[in-house]
XYZ file of C-alpha atoms in Angstrom:
750
model
C 81.733 73.017 85.611
C 78.620 70.766 84.571
C 78.444 69.326 87.909
C 76.947 71.688 90.484
C 79.369 69.607 93.240
C 82.491 70.611 91.280
C 81.641 74.275 91.598
C 81.601 76.685 94.169
C 78.654 78.210 95.652
C 78.089 81.999 94.325
C 76.190 84.492 96.436
C 74.660 87.253 94.585
C 73.090 90.209 96.682
C 70.681 92.634 96.576
C 69.022 95.364 98.555
C 66.232 97.221 98.032
C 63.055 99.121 99.059
C 59.744 100.025 97.119
C 61.245 98.935 93.921
C 58.712 97.415 91.921
C 58.958 99.009 88.858
C 62.516 97.312 87.944
C 63.058 94.688 90.271
C 62.098 91.947 87.818
C 64.410 92.700 85.228
C 67.371 92.126 88.036
C 65.484 89.043 89.386
C 65.352 87.535 85.908
C 69.311 88.347 85.291
C 70.352 86.408 88.041
C 67.753 83.242 87.916
C 68.697 83.114 84.237
C 72.426 82.964 84.692
C 74.482 79.869 82.875
C 76.013 78.998 85.981
C 73.343 77.839 88.482
C 75.064 76.792 91.776
C 74.053 80.339 93.415
C 72.207 82.098 95.943
C 70.378 85.338 95.491
C 70.583 86.972 98.890
C 67.950 89.493 99.001
C 67.436 92.172 102.139
C 64.242 94.225 101.652
C 63.708 97.033 103.719
C 60.043 96.199 104.162
C 58.619 97.562 100.908
C 54.909 98.430 100.925
C 54.878 98.842 96.814
C 54.348 95.042 95.900
C 58.413 94.343 95.810
C 58.275 91.327 98.449
C 55.431 89.800 96.590
C 57.154 89.894 93.290
C 60.305 88.409 95.341
C 58.459 85.508 96.623
C 55.947 84.971 93.449
C 59.562 83.558 92.182
C 59.024 80.287 94.162
C 63.254 79.765 93.505
C 64.760 78.229 96.448
C 67.813 80.249 95.260
C 66.141 83.481 96.666
C 66.993 83.890 100.401
C 64.943 86.717 101.266
C 64.877 88.833 104.581
C 62.209 91.570 104.676
C 62.393 94.097 108.140
C 62.729 97.774 108.240
C 66.204 99.114 108.723
C 67.576 102.498 108.872
C 68.238 102.786 105.070
C 70.435 101.533 102.109
C 73.947 101.323 104.280
C 72.617 99.277 107.024
C 70.690 97.015 104.476
C 74.002 96.433 102.450
C 75.745 95.689 105.491
C 73.329 92.843 106.523
C 72.752 91.328 103.389
C 76.690 91.305 102.929
C 76.844 89.049 105.995
C 74.131 86.964 105.198
C 75.980 85.817 102.229
C 77.559 81.967 102.430
C 79.070 81.843 98.900
C 82.376 81.284 98.269
C 82.084 84.045 95.547
C 79.845 87.127 96.187
C 78.501 89.755 93.610
C 75.967 92.399 93.421
C 72.733 92.947 91.465
C 70.698 95.424 92.984
C 66.802 96.205 92.016
C 67.686 98.318 89.170
C 70.898 96.614 87.896
C 70.936 93.454 85.656
C 73.555 90.471 85.028
C 74.593 89.835 81.612
C 73.724 85.692 81.303
C 77.555 84.630 81.527
C 78.664 86.627 84.303
C 78.875 84.588 87.145
C 80.419 81.813 84.490
C 82.849 83.993 83.782
C 83.819 85.420 87.152
C 83.943 81.968 88.861
C 86.405 80.779 85.798
C 88.519 84.426 86.529
C 88.862 83.723 90.294
C 89.679 79.862 89.582
C 92.474 80.974 87.523
C 93.560 83.286 89.836
C 93.587 81.762 92.978
C 95.438 84.541 94.997
C 93.133 87.348 93.696
C 90.640 88.853 96.623
C 88.526 90.398 93.580
C 88.100 90.552 89.848
C 86.853 93.964 88.838
C 85.654 94.161 85.021
C 83.500 96.611 83.098
C 80.038 96.766 82.307
C 76.851 98.827 80.140
C 75.285 102.190 81.474
C 71.383 101.914 81.197
C 68.746 104.435 81.842
C 66.280 103.990 84.087
C 63.917 102.169 81.833
C 67.036 99.650 81.331
C 68.056 101.064 77.756
C 71.691 101.215 77.192
C 73.612 104.349 77.108
C 77.182 103.582 77.188
C 79.798 101.502 78.523
C 81.775 101.586 81.941
C 85.307 100.647 81.393
C 86.912 100.660 85.057
C 90.473 100.152 83.839
C 93.504 98.743 86.169
C 92.900 98.624 90.009
C 94.668 101.287 91.453
C 94.329 102.489 94.972
C 95.759 105.691 95.149
C 93.862 107.021 92.314
C 90.639 105.649 93.837
C 91.790 107.540 97.390
C 92.279 110.767 95.102
C 88.572 110.500 93.516
C 90.074 109.860 90.084
C 89.422 106.068 89.807
C 86.319 104.069 90.803
C 85.931 99.775 90.241
C 82.749 99.068 88.659
C 81.320 97.575 91.414
C 78.405 95.515 89.530
C 80.854 94.088 87.646
C 83.142 92.985 90.598
C 82.934 89.747 92.453
C 84.827 88.880 95.740
C 85.883 85.991 97.179
C 84.534 85.905 100.494
C 87.227 84.108 102.267
C 89.437 87.852 101.371
C 86.401 89.719 102.931
C 86.514 87.706 106.000
C 90.719 88.078 105.914
C 90.185 91.789 105.429
C 87.745 92.108 108.758
C 84.494 91.161 107.756
C 83.338 89.337 110.529
C 85.407 91.014 113.470
C 86.761 94.918 112.430
C 84.552 97.522 112.718
C 83.324 98.939 109.429
C 82.279 102.378 108.509
C 79.115 101.032 106.720
C 78.280 104.235 105.363
C 80.909 104.113 102.934
C 80.934 100.497 102.442
C 81.854 100.007 99.236
C 85.126 102.496 99.297
C 86.268 100.983 102.537
C 85.898 97.398 100.999
C 88.385 98.491 98.063
C 90.355 99.989 100.716
C 90.565 97.159 102.664
C 91.235 94.948 100.170
C 93.585 97.153 98.243
C 95.886 97.336 100.989
C 95.662 94.081 102.676
C 94.549 91.942 99.480
C 95.039 91.679 95.503
C 92.989 92.948 93.508
C 92.787 92.595 89.330
C 91.033 94.320 86.599
C 89.901 92.035 83.842
C 88.497 94.090 80.774
C 85.197 92.166 79.905
C 81.314 93.471 80.091
C 80.128 91.260 82.717
C 76.375 93.659 84.072
C 74.324 96.308 83.720
C 74.091 99.223 85.996
C 71.148 102.346 85.791
C 72.090 105.663 86.193
C 69.340 108.236 87.052
C 67.955 111.348 89.047
C 65.976 108.801 91.151
C 69.062 107.235 92.885
C 69.601 107.113 96.454
C 72.854 108.301 96.131
C 71.655 111.350 94.317
C 69.694 112.617 97.539
C 71.520 114.989 100.019
C 71.430 113.250 102.939
C 73.006 110.118 101.477
C 75.584 112.146 99.629
C 76.545 113.781 102.786
C 76.710 110.467 104.789
C 78.925 109.050 102.373
C 80.935 111.517 101.848
C 81.824 112.109 105.552
C 82.599 108.392 106.118
C 84.980 108.608 103.421
C 86.757 110.982 104.414
C 87.175 109.300 108.101
C 88.361 106.122 106.216
C 90.982 108.386 104.367
C 92.397 109.804 107.632
C 92.411 106.755 109.310
C 94.359 105.553 106.423
C 96.875 108.458 106.705
C 97.402 107.964 110.663
C 100.331 107.009 112.514
C 98.414 103.907 112.975
C 97.500 103.064 109.332
C 98.516 101.922 106.584
C 100.147 104.956 104.784
C 101.502 106.258 108.085
C 101.115 109.731 109.334
C 101.366 112.193 106.483
C 99.496 115.138 106.864
C 100.130 117.149 103.449
C 99.394 113.786 101.572
C 96.451 113.203 103.336
C 95.013 116.720 102.927
C 95.785 116.566 99.176
C 93.900 113.336 99.236
C 90.606 114.840 101.478
C 90.628 117.691 99.076
C 90.492 115.364 95.665
C 87.480 113.589 97.388
C 85.967 116.691 97.948
C 86.396 117.747 94.633
C 84.760 114.451 93.090
C 81.887 115.317 95.170
C 81.699 118.585 94.546
C 81.772 117.573 90.595
C 78.788 115.173 91.621
C 76.636 117.679 93.412
C 76.742 120.194 90.280
C 75.929 117.383 87.813
C 73.132 116.989 90.119
C 72.654 120.466 91.067
C 72.574 120.514 94.680
C 73.820 124.115 94.297
C 73.920 124.237 98.436
C 76.640 121.260 98.513
C 78.737 122.737 95.999
C 78.877 125.998 97.987
C 79.809 123.815 101.291
C 82.225 121.878 99.419
C 83.984 124.721 97.707
C 84.511 126.365 101.265
C 86.333 122.662 102.544
C 88.235 123.001 99.534
C 89.370 126.120 100.093
C 90.535 125.808 103.745
C 93.036 122.795 102.145
C 93.835 124.549 98.993
C 96.164 127.280 101.219
C 98.478 125.053 101.976
C 97.911 122.821 99.026
C 98.848 125.162 96.379
C 98.812 128.821 97.486
C 98.598 130.663 94.032
C 95.679 128.821 93.303
C 94.287 129.799 96.629
C 94.972 133.549 96.059
C 93.522 133.317 92.272
C 90.052 131.659 93.819
C 90.241 134.319 96.458
C 90.353 137.342 94.462
C 87.990 135.758 92.010
C 83.707 137.138 92.489
C 82.411 133.886 94.682
C 79.839 133.192 92.395
C 82.291 132.705 89.113
C 85.010 131.034 91.803
C 82.219 128.430 92.672
C 82.196 127.485 89.264
C 85.857 127.029 88.690
C 87.788 125.634 91.029
C 90.076 122.753 89.977
C 91.472 119.606 91.605
C 95.356 120.280 91.867
C 97.355 116.870 90.409
C 98.060 113.733 92.551
C 101.428 114.320 94.086
C 103.795 111.795 92.106
C 105.902 110.450 95.391
C 102.650 109.283 96.459
C 102.787 106.374 94.173
C 106.527 105.854 95.114
C 105.146 105.823 98.431
C 103.095 102.906 98.209
C 105.015 101.092 95.885
C 107.312 101.107 98.709
C 104.647 100.578 101.254
C 103.727 97.862 99.596
C 107.323 96.380 99.065
C 108.226 96.684 102.541
C 105.266 94.548 103.673
C 105.837 91.415 101.214
C 103.230 92.518 98.879
C 105.333 92.377 95.810
C 102.466 91.884 93.046
C 100.973 95.078 94.441
C 104.507 96.670 94.655
C 105.183 96.040 91.196
C 101.826 97.395 89.772
C 102.202 100.782 91.780
C 105.967 100.806 90.418
C 104.304 100.626 87.080
C 102.001 103.360 87.655
C 104.856 105.410 88.820
C 106.643 105.207 86.190
C 110.079 107.078 87.699
C 113.676 106.370 88.092
C 112.758 105.757 91.904
C 109.965 103.408 91.253
C 112.006 101.621 88.442
C 114.721 100.855 90.553
C 112.365 99.604 93.248
C 110.673 97.390 90.346
C 114.300 95.531 89.836
C 114.482 94.795 93.614
C 110.899 93.738 93.768
C 110.915 91.158 90.800
C 113.863 89.185 92.514
C 111.138 88.560 95.681
C 108.310 87.499 93.504
C 107.187 83.700 93.975
C 106.001 83.216 91.055
C 108.529 84.720 89.191
C 110.876 82.682 86.423
C 114.601 83.470 85.950
C 113.142 85.313 82.782
C 111.089 87.730 84.717
C 114.241 89.885 86.070
C 116.018 89.618 82.780
C 113.016 91.119 81.126
C 112.529 94.046 83.771
C 116.145 94.573 83.677
C 116.570 94.495 79.898
C 113.554 97.457 80.039
C 115.519 99.289 82.837
C 118.527 98.929 80.795
C 116.738 100.746 77.535
C 115.285 103.290 79.551
C 118.207 104.812 81.852
C 121.180 103.621 80.294
C 121.311 103.352 76.860
C 124.711 102.209 75.808
C 126.434 100.635 73.044
C 128.558 97.514 73.983
C 131.590 98.658 74.201
C 135.164 96.589 74.185
C 137.959 96.086 76.619
C 140.282 99.090 76.400
C 143.265 97.256 74.473
C 145.617 96.378 77.689
C 149.055 95.314 77.349
C 149.383 91.651 77.817
C 149.989 90.235 80.810
C 152.841 89.000 80.118
C 154.284 92.199 79.010
C 153.032 94.081 81.964
C 156.504 93.480 84.244
C 155.834 94.428 87.791
C 152.584 96.431 87.076
C 149.866 96.082 89.859
C 146.726 95.145 88.898
C 144.330 98.019 90.313
C 140.884 96.784 91.747
C 138.142 99.711 92.094
C 135.276 98.843 94.120
C 132.229 100.901 94.689
C 129.178 100.879 96.843
C 126.558 103.039 98.302
C 126.573 102.203 101.554
C 130.523 101.451 102.079
C 130.055 102.715 105.317
C 127.931 99.948 106.847
C 127.920 96.932 108.567
C 126.928 94.855 105.453
C 130.580 96.019 103.948
C 132.337 96.069 107.617
C 131.212 92.368 108.283
C 131.265 90.731 104.515
C 133.754 92.562 102.454
C 136.306 94.622 104.326
C 138.370 91.785 106.004
C 138.302 90.129 102.618
C 139.184 93.322 100.806
C 142.186 94.210 102.963
C 143.676 90.656 102.565
C 144.106 91.253 98.742
C 147.721 90.410 97.809
C 149.070 93.722 98.037
C 152.471 92.118 96.017
C 149.965 92.016 92.905
C 146.681 94.445 93.585
C 145.973 98.162 94.368
C 142.864 98.695 95.712
C 140.449 101.967 95.698
C 137.387 102.217 97.296
C 134.611 104.760 95.947
C 131.643 105.690 98.090
C 129.068 108.493 98.046
C 130.387 109.826 101.709
C 133.182 109.324 103.658
C 133.487 106.028 105.325
C 134.411 104.728 109.249
C 138.239 104.791 109.876
C 138.103 100.644 109.888
C 136.583 100.272 106.514
C 139.002 103.347 104.814
C 142.018 101.291 106.262
C 141.111 98.068 104.223
C 141.576 100.188 101.082
C 144.940 101.804 99.697
C 142.656 104.916 98.874
C 139.274 105.663 99.198
C 137.617 108.706 97.116
C 134.203 110.195 97.833
C 132.730 110.204 94.773
C 128.814 111.336 95.563
C 128.591 114.632 94.021
C 130.246 113.279 90.502
C 127.910 112.390 87.600
C 127.920 109.253 85.578
C 130.333 110.726 82.961
C 132.133 112.100 85.804
C 132.814 108.962 87.606
C 133.576 107.009 84.787
C 136.197 109.557 83.794
C 138.148 109.413 87.217
C 137.552 105.583 87.020
C 139.452 105.373 84.135
C 141.922 108.361 85.013
C 143.094 105.930 88.148
C 143.611 102.904 86.019
C 141.165 100.628 87.370
C 141.724 97.250 85.713
C 138.817 95.684 87.509
C 135.457 97.401 88.529
C 133.200 96.091 91.339
C 129.707 96.801 91.919
C 128.623 95.968 95.171
C 125.636 98.658 95.499
C 123.183 96.552 93.087
C 120.158 98.206 92.168
C 119.785 100.650 95.303
C 120.193 104.363 95.058
C 123.499 105.748 94.055
C 124.482 102.643 92.257
C 127.139 103.357 89.433
C 125.523 101.289 86.799
C 125.310 103.982 84.419
C 128.808 104.466 84.758
C 129.583 100.926 83.957
C 127.409 101.413 80.864
C 129.958 103.967 79.715
C 133.013 101.162 80.275
C 134.815 102.557 83.493
C 137.266 100.044 83.131
C 138.363 96.678 81.156
C 136.742 94.181 83.411
C 133.361 95.202 85.596
C 131.952 92.828 87.645
C 128.517 93.329 89.479
C 128.546 91.622 92.929
C 126.909 91.199 96.601
C 123.674 93.245 96.496
C 121.952 92.353 93.002
C 121.551 88.667 92.348
C 119.665 89.096 89.438
C 121.252 89.738 85.866
C 121.805 93.673 85.532
C 121.161 93.867 81.935
C 123.290 96.546 81.440
C 125.911 96.719 78.384
C 129.438 96.232 79.191
C 128.808 94.838 82.881
C 131.234 91.676 82.050
C 130.673 89.395 84.799
C 128.628 87.999 87.599
C 129.742 86.483 90.539
C 128.261 83.221 91.632
C 128.862 79.410 92.415
C 127.868 76.011 91.421
C 125.229 75.809 94.092
C 123.980 79.021 94.213
C 123.240 79.856 90.218
C 122.123 76.521 88.032
C 123.874 76.277 84.657
C 120.534 76.152 82.900
C 119.847 79.872 84.615
C 123.009 81.278 82.873
C 120.894 82.116 79.732
C 119.256 84.702 82.022
C 121.797 86.600 82.615
C 123.869 89.235 80.052
C 126.750 88.951 82.213
C 129.279 85.863 82.125
C 128.844 84.130 85.556
C 132.202 83.374 87.191
C 131.764 80.867 89.293
C 134.059 81.097 92.981
C 135.066 77.684 94.335
C 132.810 76.687 97.362
C 130.739 79.651 98.335
C 130.718 83.137 96.553
C 130.169 84.754 100.212
C 131.808 84.827 102.863
C 130.829 86.737 106.303
C 133.507 87.541 108.930
C 133.016 88.990 112.588
C 136.603 88.820 114.034
C 137.100 92.325 114.291
C 134.098 92.696 116.624
C 132.961 91.612 119.831
C 129.471 90.362 119.321
C 127.242 89.027 122.353
C 128.342 85.871 123.332
C 126.269 82.605 122.223
C 123.329 81.620 124.721
C 121.636 78.266 125.585
C 118.979 77.251 123.418
C 115.794 79.191 124.852
C 113.644 75.945 125.022
C 115.667 74.671 127.551
C 114.016 76.696 130.146
C 110.740 78.041 128.559
C 109.525 74.580 127.453
C 109.029 75.271 123.639
C 110.639 75.786 120.491
C 110.957 79.227 119.451
C 111.336 80.091 115.328
C 112.495 83.379 114.663
C 113.449 85.203 111.420
C 114.831 89.028 111.158
C 114.999 89.286 107.683
C 113.664 92.270 106.160
C 110.007 92.695 105.834
C 110.063 92.750 101.874
C 111.274 89.297 102.045
C 108.311 87.896 103.967
C 105.208 87.412 101.499
C 102.093 85.212 101.562
C 103.542 82.328 100.276
C 106.595 81.924 102.617
C 103.585 82.748 105.233
C 101.867 79.881 104.573
C 104.853 77.591 104.543
C 105.953 78.998 108.015
C 101.824 78.165 109.345
C 102.664 74.547 108.137
C 105.925 74.671 110.263
C 103.972 75.837 113.122
C 100.954 73.329 112.936
C 103.888 70.484 112.753
C 105.364 71.597 116.389
C 102.727 71.862 118.669
C 102.972 74.917 121.297
C 105.892 75.984 119.080
C 106.067 80.061 118.304
C 107.066 82.455 115.845
C 109.593 85.400 116.591
C 109.446 87.958 114.060
C 111.346 91.265 114.020
C 112.396 93.751 111.054
C 112.519 97.529 110.733
C 109.573 96.978 108.801
C 107.436 96.032 111.696
C 107.991 99.435 113.250
C 104.572 100.601 111.982
C 101.630 99.048 114.035
C 99.621 98.718 111.130
C 102.556 96.448 109.447
C 102.630 94.393 112.754
C 99.003 94.252 112.841
C 98.787 92.920 109.130
C 101.454 90.473 109.880
C 99.491 89.014 112.783
C 96.317 88.873 110.434
C 98.135 87.394 107.746
C 98.958 84.252 110.030
C 95.507 84.344 111.430
C 94.265 83.415 107.644
C 96.287 80.145 108.049
C 94.779 79.352 111.459
C 98.004 80.694 113.341
C 96.547 82.223 116.586
C 98.337 85.627 117.692
C 99.746 84.854 120.403
C 101.811 81.979 118.621
C 103.492 84.956 116.698
C 105.597 87.517 118.165
C 106.184 90.351 116.232
C 108.724 93.573 117.124
C 109.960 96.525 115.852
C 113.208 97.399 114.271
C 116.006 97.572 116.789
C 119.936 98.270 116.760
C 122.030 95.962 115.276
C 123.438 94.799 118.537
C 119.607 94.521 120.269
C 119.043 92.065 117.042
C 121.988 89.889 117.993
C 120.872 89.576 121.642
C 117.353 88.735 120.266
C 119.152 85.370 118.501
C 119.275 84.473 122.919
C 115.342 83.828 122.128
C 115.289 81.515 118.834
C 115.986 77.970 118.803
C 115.804 77.491 115.007
C 115.790 80.227 112.380
C 113.681 79.982 109.434
C 115.057 81.225 106.082
C 113.025 83.746 103.643
C 112.005 82.535 100.049
C 112.106 82.766 97.106
C 114.781 85.585 98.411
C 117.157 84.412 100.863
C 119.065 85.953 103.919
C 122.511 87.001 103.298
C 123.268 89.035 106.835
C 120.457 87.224 108.697
C 121.695 83.731 107.915
C 125.581 84.703 108.667
C 124.373 86.077 112.260
C 122.163 83.741 113.234
C 125.208 81.071 112.543
C 127.224 83.485 114.449
C 125.050 83.273 117.382
C 124.778 79.478 117.609
C 121.131 79.323 115.964
C 121.085 76.714 112.780
C 119.190 78.217 109.999
C 116.530 76.238 108.152
C 116.987 77.307 104.097
C 114.724 75.873 100.866
C 116.629 75.385 98.250
C 114.700 76.787 95.309
C 115.358 77.088 91.389
C 116.756 80.555 91.317
C 119.789 82.200 92.378
C 117.967 84.197 94.958
C 116.708 81.631 96.462
C 119.400 79.056 96.090
C 122.589 80.986 98.033
C 121.008 80.371 101.352
C 121.795 76.726 100.503
C 125.640 78.034 99.291
C 126.040 79.532 102.595
C 124.849 76.679 104.827
C 127.261 74.418 103.127
C 130.048 76.739 103.729
C 129.146 76.386 107.271
C 129.202 72.696 107.329
C 125.416 72.238 107.341
C 123.841 70.620 104.380
C 121.435 68.930 106.606
C 119.601 72.097 107.123
C 119.289 72.674 103.431
C 115.301 71.504 102.168
C 114.996 71.013 98.574
C 111.320 71.267 98.694
C 108.947 73.119 100.522
C 107.747 69.666 102.265
C 111.731 68.886 102.653
C 112.263 72.486 104.373
C 109.210 71.815 106.936
C 110.541 68.368 107.805
C 113.708 69.503 108.038
C 112.429 72.757 110.721
C 109.782 69.927 112.465
C 112.599 67.395 112.996
C 115.233 69.947 114.426
C 112.611 71.060 116.631
C 112.160 67.869 118.239
C 115.928 67.042 119.014
C 117.064 69.262 121.891
C 120.137 67.692 121.571
C 121.102 68.685 118.152
C 119.782 72.502 119.249
C 122.557 72.274 121.728
C 124.976 70.906 119.824
C 124.808 73.590 116.998
C 124.884 76.559 119.931
C 128.170 75.177 120.888
C 130.230 74.486 117.543
C 128.217 76.714 114.553
C 130.621 79.890 115.569
C 133.826 77.271 115.097
C 131.961 75.574 111.831
C 131.894 78.672 109.903
C 135.403 79.246 110.795
C 136.388 75.629 109.718
C 134.504 75.188 106.747
C 135.475 78.264 104.983
C 132.147 80.596 105.959
C 134.300 82.786 107.960
C 137.632 82.568 106.846
C 138.464 86.234 104.978
C 142.063 84.837 104.295
C 140.818 81.959 102.358
C 137.892 83.905 100.421
C 140.345 86.590 99.459
C 142.778 84.071 97.703
C 139.712 82.926 95.936
C 139.137 86.671 94.879
C 142.828 87.213 93.917
C 142.562 84.206 91.475
C 139.237 85.193 89.971
C 140.566 88.468 89.122
C 143.987 87.544 87.843
C 142.078 84.686 85.526
C 140.029 87.468 84.354
C 142.996 89.722 83.716
C 144.450 86.710 81.681
C 140.920 85.798 79.845
C 140.815 89.380 79.051
C 144.664 90.017 77.734
C 145.102 86.587 75.973
C 145.654 86.540 72.164
């Protein structure tokens, strides 16, 4: 960082009024930084005690001073924040100090983590004279704990990427400037990524004369905080309309201010906050409310307590992040939740993390297995060799928590129905009753939702199942716990989880030559069994789907790209790629539709993320979830589908192909990012596979300039899907039959 031209400009802001006794320490700490390429942006509230003269006396062109009357520190803070021009922004108020290498350290952190919106660190606590009295250790950034008043990042030890503040609306959204710090953390915490680093960067003074301890500032800040929380927990807010959670959050904020008032002996505020908390407590904790009501008021005011944060809130926030494609934040919240539901979500989320390596899912799954199944490896049961079995049928058991769904209906039911019944008996296991058309694909379907894993394993063993196939993945109601107990001699994971399970006694995972590279096998605890051709099959012959429509660009004059994949697959890295596609094809549009875009805040967030990459709102159409038939009809309005990355589409690729819309996929390095290529090869479309991000963009842009190719795909994709095997259930059933026979031979060979 020796060359200023290579260094980002850092803005250190300060707002002050009549701070002559302390401001020299602050100024000296900023101008004395080892990092030199900075500006010190000061908003002086028309000081009359010599503060302005002290500032002007430094005669350093890095100090940018504005002195003018304002309504108070909140307005001054807002003004100075908007004056900052640096790529990175930090704070050093008149009674604060930066440690000598603070800016240098912050720049290094943000350079090393380009995806961060802000880095928050630690600092020293001082008295009014600047003498160190303690240490403020902020800890990991936690939005939930912050909303509930149990956590506060150390603002003087925090540095912000200015672009991140712009991204969350610094220049164009209305802000509650009376609680500006709190709103910055809420906006960054919901729309960007904040990370804590355990390093000391600054000194923060705590003393009775601080403005934050005055009743007027106290009230204004508190009421503004409550307003921010009410917006977050509203129908149009990030967290949605959850009145009980909102009340608990507001109660805890009142409790935070109640303790603040008690510490500084602001007794009238203690009484006011006690009354507000009692109103909320009646619904939150009736027993505690009754206890408080029965106690003498003067005692009750000093004994009221904060209820614990509802455990479900962490799960709720993890799910919110996951559904918006904010996978890093989802994983961080899963870790805080630390329960069975969040652990399952983490297993699914890590597969969607763009930065994940093949080993990350393995480590996650092994942690999950160690925590939830803890089973020793159990050898396959000693069955008679195949040569000694005579006419004994091979018994296959399929389990799926969503057996009664379109996923099974269009992906597996036609295949299961076509297993060779001269050799196989097929039993389905479902937690709920299934529709007649799916039930008819099996010889027998058993409803097992009420069984424990021990009971389920005993049932499967009693049914004499030779090969047990779990199709649920790590969604709720899976049976990996029963598989760890060894339900059957041969156990397979298939369809809904394309990473390793990490579970003892799961013998195989089904894949193919394209989707799972040989080098990745070491990241699987199962043996990889590769089917010839594609390992997936989608068949729609049993239903009448909407007819194929002409390419919409033929009549509207512009190309429409589209993706109807789930929100959890649409991350910032992918949006950056899609933005480049749109930039390469002038006047093109992008049509996104999924269930996760139903909340208004999620739709706005999606539009805002494209805006950050220079794509205007009018070029991105976002629509709420819809019925399956409506989604299929929506393909009439799409010329080219864009596959998701790093987690490909399955149903979305199949549906798009069936409706005549070509799909462009990015062939990555992991199973989850390569199977899209396998599906397209099985549909006879290898030319739609990009092996790099640049190639993906080139393929999409080139296709947009070829209307004759779009028309050809529209006319022929359905027949190609059948011809090349993608939709040939009979052909796929024969592949599975042979795979199962081979597994049996392997299991019973000497």
